[in-house]
Coordinates of C-alpha atoms in Angstrom, one line a residue:
Chain B
X5 CA 114.8 10.3 -124.8
X6 CA 112.3 12.4 -123.3
X7 CA 111.9 15.8 -125.4
X8 CA 110.5 18.9 -123.8
X9 CA 109.3 21.7 -126.2
X10 CA 110.3 24.9 -124.1
X11 CA 108.7 28.5 -124.7
X12 CA 110.6 31.5 -123.7
X13 CA 109.5 35.1 -123.4
X14 CA 110.5 38.3 -124.9
X15 CA 113.0 38.8 -122.4
X16 CA 114.6 35.3 -122.8
X17 CA 113.2 33.4 -119.9
X18 CA 111.7 30.2 -119.9
X19 CA 108.4 30.8 -119.2
X20 CA 106.8 29.3 -115.9
X21 CA 104.7 26.8 -117.4
X22 CA 107.7 25.4 -119.7
X23 CA 109.7 25.2 -116.3
X24 CA 106.9 23.3 -114.9
X25 CA 106.6 20.6 -117.8
X26 CA 110.9 20.5 -117.7
X27 CA 110.6 19.6 -114.1
X28 CA 107.6 17.2 -115.1
X29 CA 109.6 15.2 -117.3
X30 CA 112.6 15.0 -114.9
X31 CA 110.8 13.8 -111.9
X32 CA 108.8 11.5 -113.7
X33 CA 111.6 9.8 -115.8
X34 CA 111.6 6.3 -114.5
X35 CA 108.0 6.4 -115.9
X36 CA 107.9 8.3 -119.1
X37 CA 110.1 6.0 -121.2
X38 CA 113.1 8.2 -121.8
X39 CA 116.2 8.1 -120.0
X40 CA 117.6 11.4 -121.2
X41 CA 116.3 14.9 -120.8
X42 CA 116.6 16.8 -124.0
X43 CA 114.5 20.4 -124.4
X44 CA 113.9 21.9 -127.8
X45 CA 114.0 25.5 -128.2
X46 CA 112.7 27.3 -131.3
X47 CA 114.0 30.9 -132.4
X48 CA 116.7 32.9 -130.3
X49 CA 118.4 31.0 -127.6
X50 CA 119.7 33.3 -124.6
X51 CA 122.2 32.8 -122.2
X52 CA 119.3 33.5 -119.5
X53 CA 117.4 30.5 -120.7
X54 CA 120.5 28.2 -121.1
X55 CA 121.3 28.8 -117.8
X56 CA 117.7 28.2 -116.4
X57 CA 117.4 25.1 -118.4
X58 CA 121.0 23.6 -116.8
X59 CA 119.3 24.6 -113.2
X60 CA 116.5 22.5 -114.0
X61 CA 118.4 19.7 -114.7
X62 CA 118.4 19.4 -118.6
X63 CA 121.2 17.6 -120.2
X64 CA 120.9 18.5 -124.4
X65 CA 118.9 21.7 -125.6
X66 CA 118.5 21.1 -129.4
X67 CA 118.2 24.5 -130.8
X68 CA 116.0 25.1 -133.9
X69 CA 116.4 28.5 -135.3
X70 CA 115.3 29.2 -139.2
X71 CA 114.3 32.3 -140.8
X72 CA 111.0 30.4 -141.7
X73 CA 110.5 29.7 -138.3
X74 CA 110.7 33.5 -137.1
X75 CA 106.8 33.9 -138.0
X76 CA 104.7 31.2 -136.1
X77 CA 103.6 28.2 -138.2
X78 CA 102.3 25.3 -136.3
X79 CA 103.3 22.5 -139.2
X80 CA 106.5 23.9 -139.6
X81 CA 107.3 24.1 -136.0
X82 CA 105.8 21.0 -135.5
X83 CA 108.3 19.2 -138.2
X84 CA 111.3 20.8 -136.7
X85 CA 110.3 18.9 -133.4
X86 CA 109.7 15.7 -135.4
X87 CA 113.2 16.1 -137.1
X88 CA 114.8 15.4 -133.4
X89 CA 112.1 13.3 -131.8
X90 CA 113.0 9.8 -130.5
X91 CA 111.7 7.1 -132.0
X92 CA 110.9 5.6 -128.8
X93 CA 110.1 7.5 -125.7
X94 CA 107.9 10.8 -124.7
X95 CA 107.7 14.3 -126.3
X96 CA 105.9 16.4 -124.3
X97 CA 105.1 20.6 -123.8
X98 CA 103.1 22.6 -121.5
X99 CA 99.5 22.8 -122.2
X100 CA 99.7 26.2 -123.4
X101 CA 98.1 27.2 -126.7
X102 CA 101.2 26.6 -128.5
X103 CA 102.0 23.4 -126.8
X104 CA 98.7 22.1 -127.0
X105 CA 98.8 22.9 -131.0
X106 CA 102.4 21.8 -131.7
X107 CA 101.6 18.5 -129.5
X108 CA 98.7 17.6 -131.9
X109 CA 100.6 18.2 -135.0
X110 CA 103.6 16.1 -133.6
X111 CA 101.3 13.2 -132.5
X112 CA 100.0 13.1 -136.1
X113 CA 103.1 13.5 -137.9
X114 CA 104.8 10.7 -135.6
X115 CA 101.6 8.1 -136.0
X116 CA 101.4 8.6 -132.1
X117 CA 98.7 9.0 -129.8
X118 CA 98.4 12.0 -127.4
X119 CA 97.1 13.0 -124.2
X120 CA 96.4 16.4 -123.1
X121 CA 96.2 17.9 -119.8
X122 CA 98.3 14.9 -118.2
X123 CA 98.8 15.6 -114.4
X124 CA 101.0 12.5 -113.2
X125 CA 102.4 9.5 -114.8
X126 CA 103.3 6.1 -112.8
X127 CA 103.4 2.5 -113.5
X128 CA 99.6 2.3 -114.1
X129 CA 99.7 5.0 -116.6
X130 CA 98.6 8.7 -117.3
X131 CA 96.4 10.7 -115.2
X132 CA 94.9 13.8 -117.2
X133 CA 92.6 16.4 -116.2
X134 CA 89.0 16.2 -117.7
X135 CA 85.6 17.8 -117.5
X136 CA 87.4 21.1 -117.1
X137 CA 89.7 19.9 -114.3
X138 CA 86.6 18.2 -112.2
X139 CA 87.6 14.8 -112.9
X140 CA 90.7 12.7 -114.1
X141 CA 91.1 10.2 -116.7
X142 CA 93.5 7.3 -116.4
X143 CA 94.8 6.1 -119.7
X144 CA 97.5 4.1 -121.5
X145 CA 99.1 5.5 -124.7
X146 CA 100.3 2.6 -126.9
X147 CA 103.1 2.9 -129.4
X148 CA 106.4 3.2 -129.2
X149 CA 106.1 7.3 -128.8
X150 CA 104.0 8.7 -126.4
X151 CA 102.7 12.6 -127.0
X152 CA 101.6 14.7 -123.9
X153 CA 100.7 18.2 -122.8
X154 CA 101.3 18.7 -119.0
X155 CA 98.2 20.6 -117.4
X156 CA 99.6 24.3 -116.3
X157 CA 100.5 24.2 -112.5
X158 CA 100.5 20.6 -112.5
X159 CA 103.8 20.9 -110.6
X160 CA 106.3 23.3 -109.1
X161 CA 109.4 24.1 -111.2
X162 CA 112.1 22.7 -109.2
X163 CA 115.7 23.1 -109.4
X164 CA 118.2 20.4 -109.3
X165 CA 122.0 20.0 -109.5
X166 CA 123.3 22.1 -112.3
X167 CA 124.2 20.2 -115.5
X168 CA 126.2 21.5 -118.4
X169 CA 123.7 21.1 -121.5
X170 CA 125.1 20.3 -124.6
X171 CA 123.6 22.8 -127.3
X172 CA 123.0 21.1 -130.5
X173 CA 122.1 23.6 -133.7
X174 CA 120.5 22.2 -137.0
X175 CA 120.4 22.9 -140.3
X176 CA 116.7 22.6 -141.3
X177 CA 115.1 21.9 -144.4
X178 CA 111.4 23.8 -144.2
X179 CA 108.9 22.4 -146.5
X180 CA 106.9 25.0 -148.3
X181 CA 103.4 23.6 -147.6
X182 CA 104.3 23.6 -143.8
X183 CA 104.1 27.3 -144.1
X184 CA 100.5 27.8 -145.2
X185 CA 99.3 29.0 -141.9
X186 CA 102.0 30.8 -141.2
X187 CA 101.1 34.1 -139.1
X188 CA 100.7 36.9 -141.3
X189 CA 101.1 39.7 -139.1
X190 CA 101.2 40.4 -135.2
X191 CA 98.9 43.1 -133.7
X192 CA 100.6 44.0 -130.4
X193 CA 98.2 44.1 -127.4
X194 CA 96.5 47.3 -126.7
X195 CA 95.5 48.4 -122.7
X196 CA 91.7 47.0 -123.5
X197 CA 93.5 44.2 -125.0
X198 CA 93.9 40.5 -125.5
X199 CA 97.2 40.3 -123.4
X200 CA 96.4 37.4 -120.9
X201 CA 100.1 37.1 -119.9
X202 CA 99.8 39.5 -117.0
X203 CA 96.8 37.3 -115.4
X204 CA 98.8 33.9 -116.1
X205 CA 102.1 35.3 -114.7
X206 CA 100.4 37.6 -111.7
X207 CA 101.7 37.0 -108.2
X208 CA 98.0 38.6 -106.8
X209 CA 95.1 38.0 -109.0
X210 CA 91.6 39.8 -107.8
X211 CA 88.8 38.1 -109.3
X212 CA 85.5 39.9 -110.2
X213 CA 81.9 38.2 -110.9
X214 CA 78.4 39.0 -111.2
X215 CA 78.4 40.5 -107.6
X216 CA 80.2 43.7 -109.2
X217 CA 76.6 44.7 -110.4
X218 CA 77.4 46.6 -113.7
X219 CA 80.3 47.3 -116.1
X220 CA 80.8 50.7 -114.1
X221 CA 81.0 48.6 -110.6
X222 CA 84.6 47.6 -111.0
X223 CA 86.2 50.7 -109.3
X224 CA 87.1 49.7 -105.8
X225 CA 88.4 46.0 -107.3
X226 CA 90.8 47.8 -109.9
X227 CA 92.2 49.9 -107.0
X228 CA 93.1 46.7 -105.2
X229 CA 94.7 45.3 -108.4
X230 CA 96.5 48.8 -108.5
X231 CA 97.7 48.3 -104.8
X232 CA 98.8 44.7 -105.3
X233 CA 100.3 45.3 -108.5
X234 CA 98.6 42.1 -109.7
X235 CA 96.2 41.5 -112.4
X236 CA 92.1 41.4 -112.7
X237 CA 90.5 38.1 -113.5
X238 CA 86.8 37.6 -114.2
X239 CA 84.1 35.1 -114.2
X240 CA 82.5 33.8 -117.4
X241 CA 79.2 35.8 -116.5
X242 CA 81.3 38.7 -116.4
X243 CA 82.6 38.4 -120.2
X244 CA 79.2 37.0 -121.0
X245 CA 77.4 40.3 -120.0
X246 CA 80.3 42.3 -122.0
X247 CA 81.7 43.8 -118.8
X248 CA 84.8 42.9 -119.5
X249 CA 87.1 41.3 -122.1
X250 CA 87.5 37.6 -122.5
X251 CA 91.2 38.2 -122.2
X252 CA 90.6 38.9 -118.6
X253 CA 88.0 35.3 -118.1
X254 CA 89.6 33.1 -115.4
X255 CA 88.4 29.2 -115.9
X256 CA 88.0 26.3 -118.2
X257 CA 87.8 28.2 -121.5
X258 CA 90.1 31.2 -119.9
X259 CA 93.0 31.4 -118.4
X260 CA 94.2 29.1 -115.9
X261 CA 96.3 30.5 -113.1
X262 CA 98.6 30.2 -109.9
X263 CA 99.0 33.3 -108.2
X264 CA 100.3 33.7 -104.7
X265 CA 96.8 34.8 -103.6
X266 CA 93.6 34.9 -105.5
X267 CA 90.8 37.5 -104.2
X268 CA 87.6 36.2 -105.6
X269 CA 85.1 39.1 -105.1
X270 CA 81.4 38.3 -105.6
X271 CA 82.1 34.9 -107.3
X272 CA 80.1 31.9 -106.4
X273 CA 82.4 29.5 -107.4
X274 CA 81.1 27.7 -110.7
X275 CA 82.8 24.5 -111.3
X276 CA 84.3 26.0 -114.6
X277 CA 85.9 28.9 -112.9
X278 CA 87.2 26.9 -110.1
X279 CA 89.3 24.7 -112.9
X280 CA 90.8 28.1 -113.5
X281 CA 92.1 29.1 -109.9
X282 CA 93.2 25.5 -109.0
X283 CA 96.7 26.6 -108.9
X284 CA 96.4 29.8 -106.6
X285 CA 98.4 29.2 -103.1
X286 CA 95.8 31.1 -101.1
X287 CA 92.4 31.8 -102.0
X288 CA 90.4 34.4 -100.3
X289 CA 86.7 35.2 -100.7
X290 CA 84.5 38.2 -100.4
X291 CA 80.9 37.0 -100.8
X292 CA 77.4 37.7 -99.4
X293 CA 76.6 34.0 -99.2
X294 CA 78.8 31.7 -96.8
X295 CA 77.5 28.9 -98.2
X296 CA 78.8 29.5 -101.7
X297 CA 81.3 27.2 -102.8
X298 CA 83.8 29.8 -103.4
X299 CA 83.5 30.7 -99.3
X300 CA 83.6 26.9 -98.6
X301 CA 86.9 26.3 -100.7
X302 CA 88.5 29.4 -99.6
X303 CA 91.4 29.8 -96.9
X304 CA 90.1 33.0 -95.7
X305 CA 86.5 34.8 -96.3
X306 CA 84.8 38.0 -95.3
X307 CA 80.9 37.8 -95.8
X308 CA 79.9 41.0 -97.1
X309 CA 79.3 43.2 -100.1
X310 CA 81.9 43.2 -102.1
X311 CA 81.8 47.3 -102.5
X312 CA 81.9 47.8 -99.0
X313 CA 84.6 45.3 -98.3
X314 CA 86.8 46.3 -100.9
X315 CA 86.3 49.7 -100.6
X316 CA 87.2 49.6 -96.9
X317 CA 90.2 47.2 -97.7
X318 CA 91.8 49.6 -100.3
X319 CA 91.2 52.4 -97.4
X320 CA 92.9 50.7 -95.0
X321 CA 95.8 50.0 -97.5
X322 CA 96.1 53.6 -98.2
X323 CA 96.1 54.5 -94.3
X324 CA 99.0 51.8 -93.5
X325 CA 100.9 53.2 -96.1
X326 CA 100.3 56.7 -94.5
Chain F
X17 CA 80.8 29.7 -148.5
X18 CA 79.7 26.7 -147.4
X19 CA 80.4 25.7 -144.0
X20 CA 80.3 22.6 -141.7
X21 CA 80.4 23.1 -138.1
X22 CA 81.3 19.7 -135.9
X23 CA 79.7 20.0 -132.3
X24 CA 79.3 17.6 -129.6
X25 CA 76.7 16.8 -127.1
X26 CA 78.3 16.8 -123.4
X27 CA 77.1 16.9 -120.0
X28 CA 76.3 20.3 -118.4
X29 CA 78.7 19.7 -115.1
X30 CA 77.7 22.9 -113.2
X31 CA 76.4 20.5 -110.5
X32 CA 78.1 17.7 -108.8
X33 CA 79.3 15.0 -110.9
X34 CA 79.5 11.3 -109.8
X35 CA 80.9 8.0 -111.9
X36 CA 78.7 5.6 -113.1
X37 CA 78.9 1.9 -112.4
X38 CA 81.6 1.0 -114.7
X39 CA 84.2 3.6 -113.6
X40 CA 85.1 4.5 -117.0
X41 CA 82.4 7.5 -117.5
X42 CA 80.4 9.8 -115.7
X43 CA 76.6 9.6 -114.6
X44 CA 74.9 11.7 -116.7
X45 CA 71.4 10.6 -116.4
X46 CA 70.4 13.4 -113.9
X47 CA 72.5 15.9 -115.7
X48 CA 71.2 18.4 -118.5
X49 CA 73.0 18.4 -121.7
X50 CA 74.8 21.1 -123.8
X51 CA 77.4 21.8 -126.6
X52 CA 80.8 23.3 -125.4
X53 CA 81.4 27.1 -125.1
X54 CA 84.1 27.2 -128.0
X55 CA 81.7 25.2 -130.2
X56 CA 78.6 27.7 -129.7
X57 CA 81.3 30.1 -130.7
X58 CA 82.1 28.2 -134.0
X59 CA 78.7 28.1 -134.8
X60 CA 78.1 32.1 -134.4
X61 CA 81.0 32.3 -136.1
X62 CA 79.9 30.0 -139.3
X63 CA 76.4 31.6 -139.1
X64 CA 77.9 35.0 -139.7
X65 CA 80.4 33.9 -142.3
X66 CA 77.8 32.4 -144.3
X67 CA 75.4 35.1 -144.4
X68 CA 78.2 37.5 -145.3
X69 CA 79.2 35.3 -148.6
X70 CA 75.7 33.7 -149.3
X71 CA 76.6 30.4 -148.3
X72 CA 75.2 27.4 -146.0
X73 CA 75.8 26.0 -142.4
X74 CA 75.8 22.3 -141.8
X75 CA 75.9 21.2 -138.0
X76 CA 77.7 17.5 -137.4
X77 CA 77.9 15.2 -134.4
X78 CA 78.7 11.9 -133.5
X79 CA 76.9 10.9 -130.4
X80 CA 73.7 9.2 -129.4
X81 CA 70.5 9.8 -130.8
X82 CA 69.6 12.3 -128.4
X83 CA 72.3 14.7 -129.7
X84 CA 69.8 15.6 -132.3
X85 CA 68.9 18.0 -129.6
X86 CA 72.2 20.1 -130.0
X87 CA 71.6 19.6 -133.8
X88 CA 68.3 21.2 -133.5
X89 CA 69.7 24.0 -131.1
X90 CA 72.1 25.1 -134.0
X91 CA 69.6 25.2 -136.6
X92 CA 67.4 27.3 -134.3
X93 CA 70.0 29.9 -134.0
X94 CA 70.6 29.9 -138.1
X95 CA 72.2 26.7 -139.3
X96 CA 70.5 25.3 -142.3
X97 CA 70.8 21.3 -141.4
X98 CA 72.3 18.9 -139.5
X99 CA 74.0 15.5 -139.6
X100 CA 73.6 12.9 -136.9
X101 CA 76.2 10.1 -137.0
X102 CA 74.7 8.0 -134.5
X103 CA 77.2 6.4 -131.7
X104 CA 75.3 4.3 -128.9
X105 CA 78.5 4.7 -126.8
X106 CA 80.2 7.7 -127.8
X107 CA 83.1 7.1 -125.2
X108 CA 84.5 3.9 -126.8
X109 CA 85.5 6.3 -129.7
X110 CA 89.2 8.0 -129.7
X111 CA 90.2 11.3 -131.2
X112 CA 91.4 9.6 -134.2
X113 CA 88.0 7.4 -134.7
X114 CA 86.3 10.7 -134.4
X115 CA 88.6 12.9 -136.9
X116 CA 88.3 9.7 -139.6
X117 CA 84.3 9.4 -139.0
X118 CA 84.4 13.2 -139.9
X119 CA 86.7 13.0 -142.9
X120 CA 84.6 10.2 -144.5
X121 CA 81.6 12.1 -144.3
X122 CA 83.3 15.4 -146.0
X123 CA 84.6 13.2 -148.8
X124 CA 81.0 11.4 -149.0
X125 CA 79.4 14.8 -149.3
X126 CA 81.9 16.1 -151.7
X127 CA 81.2 13.1 -153.9
X128 CA 77.6 14.0 -153.8
X129 CA 78.5 17.4 -155.0
X130 CA 78.3 19.0 -151.5
X131 CA 82.0 20.4 -150.8
X132 CA 82.7 22.5 -148.0
X133 CA 84.9 25.5 -148.0
X134 CA 85.3 25.5 -144.4
X135 CA 84.9 23.0 -141.2
X136 CA 84.9 24.6 -138.2
X137 CA 85.2 23.0 -134.8
X138 CA 85.8 24.0 -131.3
X139 CA 89.3 24.3 -130.0
X140 CA 88.4 21.3 -127.7
X141 CA 85.3 19.5 -125.8
X142 CA 84.4 20.7 -122.7
X143 CA 84.3 17.0 -121.3
X144 CA 87.3 15.2 -123.0
X145 CA 89.5 18.3 -123.8
X146 CA 91.4 15.9 -126.0
X147 CA 92.6 19.1 -128.4
X148 CA 93.3 17.2 -131.5
X149 CA 90.2 16.2 -133.3
X150 CA 90.6 19.2 -135.7
X151 CA 94.0 18.9 -136.5
X152 CA 93.8 14.8 -137.0
X153 CA 90.9 15.7 -139.5
X154 CA 92.9 18.3 -141.2
X155 CA 95.5 16.0 -142.3
X156 CA 93.0 13.4 -143.1
X157 CA 91.5 15.7 -145.6
X158 CA 94.7 17.3 -146.4
X159 CA 93.6 20.6 -145.7
X160 CA 95.5 23.6 -143.9
X161 CA 94.6 23.8 -140.0
X162 CA 94.3 26.9 -137.6
X163 CA 93.4 26.7 -133.9
X164 CA 92.7 29.1 -131.0
X165 CA 90.6 31.3 -133.9
X166 CA 88.2 33.9 -132.5
X167 CA 87.4 35.8 -135.6
X168 CA 86.8 35.2 -139.1
X169 CA 86.6 37.8 -142.4
X170 CA 86.0 36.3 -145.7
X171 CA 88.0 37.6 -148.4
X172 CA 87.3 35.7 -151.3
X173 CA 85.6 32.8 -152.4
X174 CA 81.9 34.0 -152.5
X175 CA 78.7 32.5 -152.6
X176 CA 78.1 28.8 -152.7
X177 CA 82.0 28.5 -153.9
X178 CA 81.7 24.9 -153.3
X179 CA 84.9 24.1 -151.7
X180 CA 88.1 24.6 -152.8
X181 CA 88.2 28.4 -153.8
X182 CA 89.0 31.9 -152.0
X183 CA 90.6 32.4 -148.6
X184 CA 90.0 33.7 -145.3
X185 CA 91.4 35.8 -142.8
X186 CA 91.4 34.2 -139.3
X187 CA 92.3 36.1 -135.9
X188 CA 93.5 34.5 -132.7
X189 CA 95.6 35.2 -129.4
X190 CA 99.3 34.7 -129.5
X191 CA 101.8 35.2 -126.9
X192 CA 102.9 38.7 -128.2
X193 CA 99.1 40.0 -129.6
X194 CA 96.7 39.0 -132.1
X195 CA 97.9 36.8 -134.5
X196 CA 96.4 37.1 -138.2
X197 CA 96.6 34.5 -140.6
X198 CA 95.5 34.5 -144.3
X199 CA 94.2 30.6 -145.2
X200 CA 93.6 29.2 -148.4
X201 CA 90.2 27.2 -148.5
X202 CA 89.0 24.7 -147.9
X203 CA 90.4 24.6 -144.3
X204 CA 89.9 23.2 -141.1
X205 CA 89.9 25.9 -138.1
X206 CA 89.3 25.4 -134.5
X207 CA 87.4 28.3 -132.8
X208 CA 88.3 29.7 -129.4
X209 CA 85.6 31.3 -127.2
X210 CA 85.8 35.1 -127.0
X211 CA 85.7 36.6 -130.7
X212 CA 81.5 36.5 -130.8
X213 CA 78.7 36.2 -128.9
X214 CA 76.7 33.3 -129.5
X215 CA 73.0 34.4 -130.4
X216 CA 69.7 33.4 -128.3
X217 CA 67.6 31.5 -130.9
X218 CA 64.1 33.3 -131.8
X219 CA 60.7 32.0 -131.8
X220 CA 60.9 31.6 -135.7
X221 CA 64.3 29.8 -135.1
X222 CA 62.7 27.2 -132.8
X223 CA 60.0 26.5 -135.0
X224 CA 62.3 26.2 -137.9
X225 CA 64.5 23.8 -136.0
X226 CA 61.7 21.3 -135.5
X227 CA 61.1 20.8 -139.1
X228 CA 64.7 20.9 -139.8
X229 CA 66.3 18.1 -141.9
X230 CA 68.6 16.3 -140.0
X231 CA 70.5 13.4 -142.2
X232 CA 71.4 10.3 -140.2
X233 CA 74.0 7.9 -140.3
X234 CA 75.2 5.0 -138.3
X235 CA 78.9 5.1 -136.7
X236 CA 81.3 2.5 -137.5
X237 CA 82.9 0.4 -135.3
X238 CA 86.1 2.3 -133.2
X239 CA 89.1 1.9 -135.1
X240 CA 91.6 2.8 -132.7
X241 CA 89.5 3.2 -129.7
X242 CA 89.5 5.6 -126.5
X243 CA 92.8 4.5 -124.5
X244 CA 90.7 5.2 -121.2
X245 CA 91.0 2.9 -118.6
X246 CA 89.0 4.6 -116.2
X247 CA 87.8 7.8 -114.4
X248 CA 88.7 9.3 -111.0
X249 CA 87.1 11.9 -109.3
X250 CA 89.2 14.0 -106.7
X251 CA 89.0 13.4 -103.1
X252 CA 85.9 15.4 -101.3
X253 CA 87.5 18.6 -100.0
X254 CA 86.3 19.5 -96.6
X255 CA 86.0 23.6 -95.7
X256 CA 89.1 24.6 -93.9
X257 CA 87.9 28.3 -94.4
X258 CA 88.9 31.2 -91.7
X259 CA 86.2 33.7 -91.6
X260 CA 87.9 37.0 -91.2
X261 CA 84.5 38.6 -90.2
X262 CA 81.7 40.3 -91.6
X263 CA 81.5 43.5 -93.7
X264 CA 84.0 46.4 -93.8
X265 CA 85.0 45.8 -90.4
X266 CA 86.9 42.7 -91.6
X267 CA 89.1 44.9 -93.8
X268 CA 92.1 45.0 -91.1
X269 CA 92.1 41.4 -90.9
X270 CA 92.2 40.8 -94.8
X271 CA 94.9 43.5 -94.9
X272 CA 96.7 41.7 -92.2
X273 CA 96.7 38.5 -94.3
X274 CA 97.6 40.2 -97.6
X275 CA 100.9 41.8 -95.8
X276 CA 101.9 38.3 -94.5
X277 CA 101.9 36.9 -97.8
X278 CA 103.7 39.9 -99.2
X279 CA 101.6 41.0 -102.0
X280 CA 100.7 44.5 -101.4
X281 CA 102.9 46.8 -103.4
X282 CA 105.3 49.4 -101.5

């Protein structure tokens, strides 16, 4: 069996990265030592999620719901997964913070090895991102059960012939010791805040780097974000200078994004930043340096000062709207 | 509160990287070395927490002899002392090995009367990105463990509690907001960049670091080893950029592209 841990959002939809992980499991079934495609959902299982999973070719949905699992506690959630994990095969999740943490717990509890940020699997073993996505490590996980996380946007979700997945519900027994690290409260995001979901789900992201010049230099960039109904993403330099919160940081230690378009304004293209934008479908650079990595890697570029260029772009969009 | 912070010497990969002759590691001869951003924040949080509780900060690394540089850099910003577990070929060790080695040191120190209330690590190392050493260590020590934590607030235990008493409040970013945890000590916590700004060393700190006590051990042979077969570099990308123009005059062309992609809000 290949078992995929699936995350759902507040509206009951399977999140994009989980749909990617399910697709990865299905399309690599011949080398993942799992002949069936099962998923585990912890918490509510709305019809929308079931329908999405059916479209993704899932055969069995293991539905794990218990009052002790309502507040997140990694050991308790991991043990719930271990209780249904196969003895032989693969357990995997997307490489989100939850996915990474849970798979590490599952690996320890099942005496298995784990590979994080896998991007491919074939007869020679697994290939995973290392060095912030600038290199790949080929490895083989020995043991009967292999535990993986799939790098965000390593594949595109693909629907297949729809299935009628069997839903299995469980009577769970949660150990008190596994609740020692339970969330005691969640402080909902505020506008200045820590919500990275907008950034990771956005179809258009406007990136801003040191080139904005100061904490007060984001005016044109934020207007462009508004015109695109997108999100602002910034480089590590920007958060390091305290101009914007870390939640907006894109890159190796920030969010990894996969928008339809990423417009990099005044960002030179450090390796750590490029690691975060690999999934962007179209890359546009606005930069004074024609030789910068960002311009060289872009699909389209404008050479010039970002304030002047973005200001003119905003004006053009306003003009076309009439 | 006495805190152990585990850090790792990693190559600074801001430039182009190449592989060594074996094809199993990168050639870091011409590269500088540093610690991961998450670990810099772990050191900062440890210093702040120890200062608030009258405790100490010890930094530990498993690495080559040169990794003493990273230990001294942590002392220069406020750690008290360091532990170097020398491994000539750190790449031969898997995450299970590293967790076991650190666990053995924690137990050994406890037997000598130095019990750590808290063990901090970076969420993952910037080179290997394994994301499991902290969790494996916690299971080895039978301590509770959290990951993705950005800030810590001591809520008991106080100065020199010596392992095992008190608690700590930890905060990290979850899918729906900032998640708050209350954790009994001792515990293992993996830190995510973003909650604190690492400080720069002072001249006094640099002087102190030169004289800091670094206890050295020799790493045992890897037990489980590293499952790595080799490293691969992605094919070099050739530029296929279309230059739309220079300055504000090119705005029109860019808006055409955005309209074609279909991302301009109506």
